[in-house]
Short mmCIF file of C-alpha atoms in Angstrom, two decimals:
data_model
loop_
_atom_site.label_atom_id
_atom_site.label_comp_id
_atom_site.label_asym_id
_atom_site.label_seq_id
_atom_site.Cartn_x
_atom_site.Cartn_y
_atom_site.Cartn_z
CA MET A 108 34.43 -117.19 6.96
CA LEU A 109 37.86 -115.72 6.16
CA GLY A 110 38.93 -119.09 4.82
CA GLU A 111 36.01 -119.35 2.40
CA LYS A 112 36.47 -118.46 -1.25
CA SER A 113 32.86 -117.27 -1.50
CA PHE A 114 33.56 -114.46 0.98
CA TYR A 115 36.37 -113.02 -1.13
CA LEU A 116 34.34 -113.35 -4.33
CA ALA A 117 31.46 -111.50 -2.67
CA LEU A 118 33.88 -108.86 -1.40
CA LEU A 119 35.35 -108.37 -4.88
CA PHE A 120 31.88 -108.21 -6.43
CA SER A 121 30.62 -105.54 -4.03
CA LEU A 122 33.78 -103.44 -3.90
CA SER A 123 34.19 -103.33 -7.68
CA ARG A 124 30.68 -102.02 -8.19
CA ILE A 125 30.87 -99.55 -5.32
CA LEU A 126 34.17 -98.19 -6.60
CA LEU A 127 32.85 -97.88 -10.15
CA GLY A 128 29.78 -96.03 -8.89
CA LEU A 129 31.97 -93.74 -6.80
CA VAL A 130 34.34 -92.83 -9.63
CA SER A 131 31.56 -92.28 -12.16
CA SER A 132 29.62 -90.09 -9.70
CA PHE A 133 32.68 -87.89 -9.10
CA LEU A 134 33.30 -87.46 -12.83
CA LEU A 135 29.68 -86.67 -13.72
CA ALA A 136 29.22 -84.45 -10.65
CA ALA A 137 32.26 -82.41 -11.73
CA VAL A 138 30.88 -82.08 -15.28
CA PHE A 139 27.41 -81.02 -14.13
CA ALA A 140 28.80 -78.68 -11.48
CA PHE A 141 30.77 -76.88 -14.19
CA LEU A 142 27.73 -76.76 -16.50
CA SER A 143 25.62 -75.38 -13.64
CA TYR A 144 28.30 -72.79 -12.93
CA ARG A 145 28.30 -71.70 -16.57
CA ALA A 146 24.52 -71.81 -17.15
CA SER A 147 21.92 -70.89 -14.55
CA ILE A 148 19.26 -72.86 -16.45
CA VAL A 149 21.18 -76.08 -15.79
CA ARG A 150 21.59 -75.14 -12.13
CA THR A 151 17.86 -74.45 -11.81
CA ALA A 152 16.92 -77.71 -13.55
CA LEU A 153 19.21 -79.84 -11.37
CA SER A 154 18.35 -78.20 -8.05
CA PRO A 155 15.11 -80.14 -7.30
CA LEU A 156 16.67 -83.44 -8.42
CA VAL A 157 19.72 -82.97 -6.19
CA SER A 158 17.52 -81.97 -3.25
CA ALA A 159 15.30 -85.03 -3.79
CA LEU A 160 18.30 -87.38 -3.87
CA LYS A 161 19.60 -85.92 -0.62
CA ALA A 162 16.24 -86.30 1.13
CA THR A 163 15.10 -89.72 -0.14
CA PRO A 164 15.97 -92.71 2.09
CA VAL A 165 18.26 -95.39 0.67
CA ALA A 166 15.55 -98.04 1.04
CA SER A 167 13.06 -96.05 -1.05
CA ILE A 168 15.58 -95.36 -3.82
CA THR A 169 16.62 -99.03 -3.81
CA ILE A 170 13.08 -100.29 -4.30
CA LEU A 171 12.41 -97.77 -7.07
CA ILE A 172 15.67 -98.52 -8.88
CA LEU A 173 14.96 -102.27 -8.79
CA ILE A 174 11.99 -101.65 -11.08
CA TRP A 175 14.35 -100.76 -13.91
CA ILE A 176 17.69 -102.49 -13.31
CA SER A 177 19.08 -105.85 -12.28
CA SER A 178 19.90 -106.40 -8.62
CA ARG A 179 23.50 -107.23 -9.60
CA ASN A 180 24.10 -103.62 -10.65
CA LEU A 181 22.19 -102.06 -7.79
CA SER A 182 25.17 -101.28 -5.53
CA LEU A 183 26.81 -99.43 -8.43
CA VAL A 184 23.74 -97.26 -9.03
CA ILE A 185 23.04 -96.64 -5.34
CA SER A 186 26.63 -95.60 -4.58
CA PHE A 187 26.44 -93.27 -7.59
CA LEU A 188 23.14 -91.72 -6.49
CA MET A 189 24.27 -91.26 -2.89
CA VAL A 190 27.58 -89.62 -3.79
CA PHE A 191 26.52 -87.50 -6.78
CA PRO A 192 24.43 -84.84 -4.94
CA ILE A 193 27.09 -84.37 -2.24
CA VAL A 194 29.97 -83.95 -4.69
CA TYR A 195 27.91 -81.84 -7.08
CA SER A 196 26.79 -79.43 -4.34
CA ILE A 197 30.28 -79.00 -2.87
CA LEU A 198 31.99 -78.49 -6.24
CA LEU A 199 29.30 -76.06 -7.40
CA GLU A 200 29.73 -74.10 -4.18
CA GLY A 201 33.47 -73.98 -4.85
CA LEU A 202 33.00 -72.77 -8.42
CA MET A 203 30.46 -70.14 -7.41
CA SER A 204 32.87 -68.78 -4.80
CA VAL A 205 35.70 -68.10 -7.27
CA ASP A 206 36.62 -64.42 -7.01
CA GLY A 207 35.14 -62.54 -9.96
CA LYS A 208 37.90 -59.94 -9.81
CA ILE A 209 40.50 -62.61 -10.52
CA LEU A 210 38.51 -63.72 -13.57
CA GLU A 211 38.24 -60.11 -14.74
CA MET A 212 42.00 -59.78 -14.40
CA ALA A 213 42.42 -62.95 -16.46
CA ASP A 214 40.25 -61.38 -19.16
CA VAL A 215 42.30 -58.19 -19.14
CA PHE A 216 45.57 -60.07 -19.55
CA ARG A 217 43.99 -62.54 -22.01
CA ILE A 218 45.06 -65.60 -20.08
CA ARG A 219 44.28 -68.76 -22.01
CA ARG A 220 41.52 -71.11 -20.86
CA ALA A 221 43.88 -73.97 -19.96
CA LYS A 222 45.89 -71.71 -17.64
CA ARG A 223 42.71 -70.31 -16.09
CA ILE A 224 41.51 -73.82 -15.27
CA LYS A 225 44.86 -74.80 -13.79
CA TYR A 226 45.90 -71.67 -11.91
CA ILE A 227 42.54 -70.18 -10.93
CA PHE A 228 39.83 -72.85 -10.77
CA LEU A 229 41.91 -75.88 -9.80
CA VAL A 230 43.83 -74.00 -7.09
CA HIS A 231 40.56 -72.74 -5.63
CA LEU A 232 38.77 -76.11 -5.87
CA VAL A 233 41.35 -78.38 -4.20
CA PRO A 234 39.96 -77.77 -0.64
CA PHE A 235 36.43 -78.35 -1.93
CA ILE A 236 37.49 -81.61 -3.61
CA ARG A 237 38.96 -82.74 -0.29
CA SER A 238 35.70 -81.87 1.45
CA ALA A 239 33.65 -83.74 -1.19
CA ILE A 240 35.77 -86.87 -0.77
CA SER A 241 35.66 -86.90 3.03
CA SER A 242 31.90 -86.19 3.07
CA SER A 243 30.81 -88.76 0.49
CA LEU A 244 32.98 -91.81 1.20
CA PRO A 245 31.43 -92.85 4.56
CA LEU A 246 27.94 -92.81 3.02
CA CYS A 247 28.95 -94.57 -0.20
CA PHE A 248 29.96 -97.96 1.19
CA LYS A 249 27.24 -98.22 3.84
CA SER A 250 24.38 -97.26 1.51
CA ALA A 251 25.55 -99.70 -1.20
CA VAL A 252 25.74 -102.62 1.24
CA ALA A 253 22.32 -101.69 2.70
CA ALA A 254 20.91 -101.73 -0.83
CA GLU A 255 22.40 -105.19 -1.41
CA VAL A 256 20.67 -106.50 1.72
CA ILE A 257 17.35 -105.34 0.25
CA ALA A 258 17.95 -106.51 -3.33
CA ILE A 259 19.95 -109.68 -2.44
CA PRO A 260 22.18 -109.91 -5.55
CA SER A 261 23.96 -113.28 -5.59
CA SER A 262 27.61 -113.47 -4.51
CA SER A 263 27.58 -110.12 -2.70
CA ILE A 264 28.30 -108.94 0.83
CA GLY A 265 24.66 -107.89 1.21
CA SER A 266 23.33 -111.32 0.20
CA MET A 267 25.65 -113.01 2.72
CA LEU A 268 24.27 -110.73 5.45
CA TYR A 269 20.70 -111.54 4.41
CA ASP A 270 21.37 -115.30 4.41
CA ALA A 271 22.92 -115.09 7.89
CA LYS A 272 19.80 -113.29 9.16
CA LEU A 273 17.41 -115.64 7.33
CA TYR A 274 18.97 -118.80 8.77
CA LEU A 275 19.51 -117.24 12.22
CA ASP A 276 23.25 -117.77 11.91
CA THR A 277 24.19 -115.33 14.66
CA ALA A 278 27.90 -116.09 14.54
CA SER A 279 28.12 -115.37 10.78
CA LEU A 280 25.95 -112.28 11.20
CA PHE A 281 28.28 -110.80 13.82
CA ALA A 282 31.37 -111.84 11.85
CA LEU A 283 30.04 -110.22 8.67
CA THR A 284 29.07 -107.07 10.57
CA VAL A 285 32.57 -106.73 11.98
CA ALA A 286 34.06 -107.45 8.54
CA ILE A 287 31.88 -104.76 6.95
CA ILE A 288 32.89 -102.21 9.59
CA ILE A 289 36.57 -102.97 9.00
CA LEU A 290 36.14 -102.94 5.22
CA SER A 291 34.23 -99.67 5.34
CA PHE A 292 36.97 -98.08 7.43
CA ALA A 293 39.72 -99.44 5.17
CA PHE A 294 37.82 -98.43 2.02
CA GLU A 295 37.32 -94.89 3.29
CA LYS A 296 40.83 -94.37 4.66
CA GLY A 297 42.48 -96.00 1.64
CA LEU A 298 40.67 -93.81 -0.86
CA ILE A 299 41.24 -90.67 1.22
CA TRP A 300 44.96 -91.52 1.42
CA GLY A 301 45.15 -92.13 -2.33
CA SER A 302 43.20 -88.99 -3.23
CA GLU A 303 45.32 -86.93 -0.83
CA LYS A 304 48.47 -88.13 -2.61
CA ILE A 305 47.00 -87.07 -5.96
CA LEU A 306 45.79 -83.70 -4.65
CA SER A 307 49.16 -83.01 -3.00
CA ARG A 308 50.90 -83.68 -6.33
CA ILE A 309 48.47 -81.35 -8.07
CA GLU A 310 49.11 -78.63 -5.50
CA GLY A 311 52.86 -79.15 -5.89
CA SER A 312 52.64 -78.68 -9.64
CA LEU A 313 50.65 -75.45 -9.43
#
């Protein structure tokens, strides 16, 4: 399997979409968390949606999403939907816990918005960002691959797993399972390492 070109193409296909879904979910979750922090109407409107995403099984979301989108983009959407509520909730909790007295002091001294974001909000949110990353990454990869097994997009890790099961190719099934476990671990640890480097630089510049 490791010597087959199709395996690496499937790996690239799945990882690229999972990573794109992960990055886009973090960006949009940060935007909506800030909007919810600033406006209670946004927070109230998003609350049932976020709760529903947390409670709905991956299989159910996968089947519903397939009604509207192509199976080739499913892992992107599923990784986004699985990560978004986790990151949104953690970042919103961080924003809501910012000390109001510090913000009042910033008003008194007329500290500009850019400095408030950098020296008040960003300093306070760094631990919450770490928590969001460590909480969402394990779920992201596994849920996206599970969705691919259901949707069977061509040239994907999920479709290779499905084919191995369909043709009772036990050796390939075990090999793919081990490969997915290793890839999931490497994906998670690699992104945590990279994000930690970025966050440490941010902390060093504050």
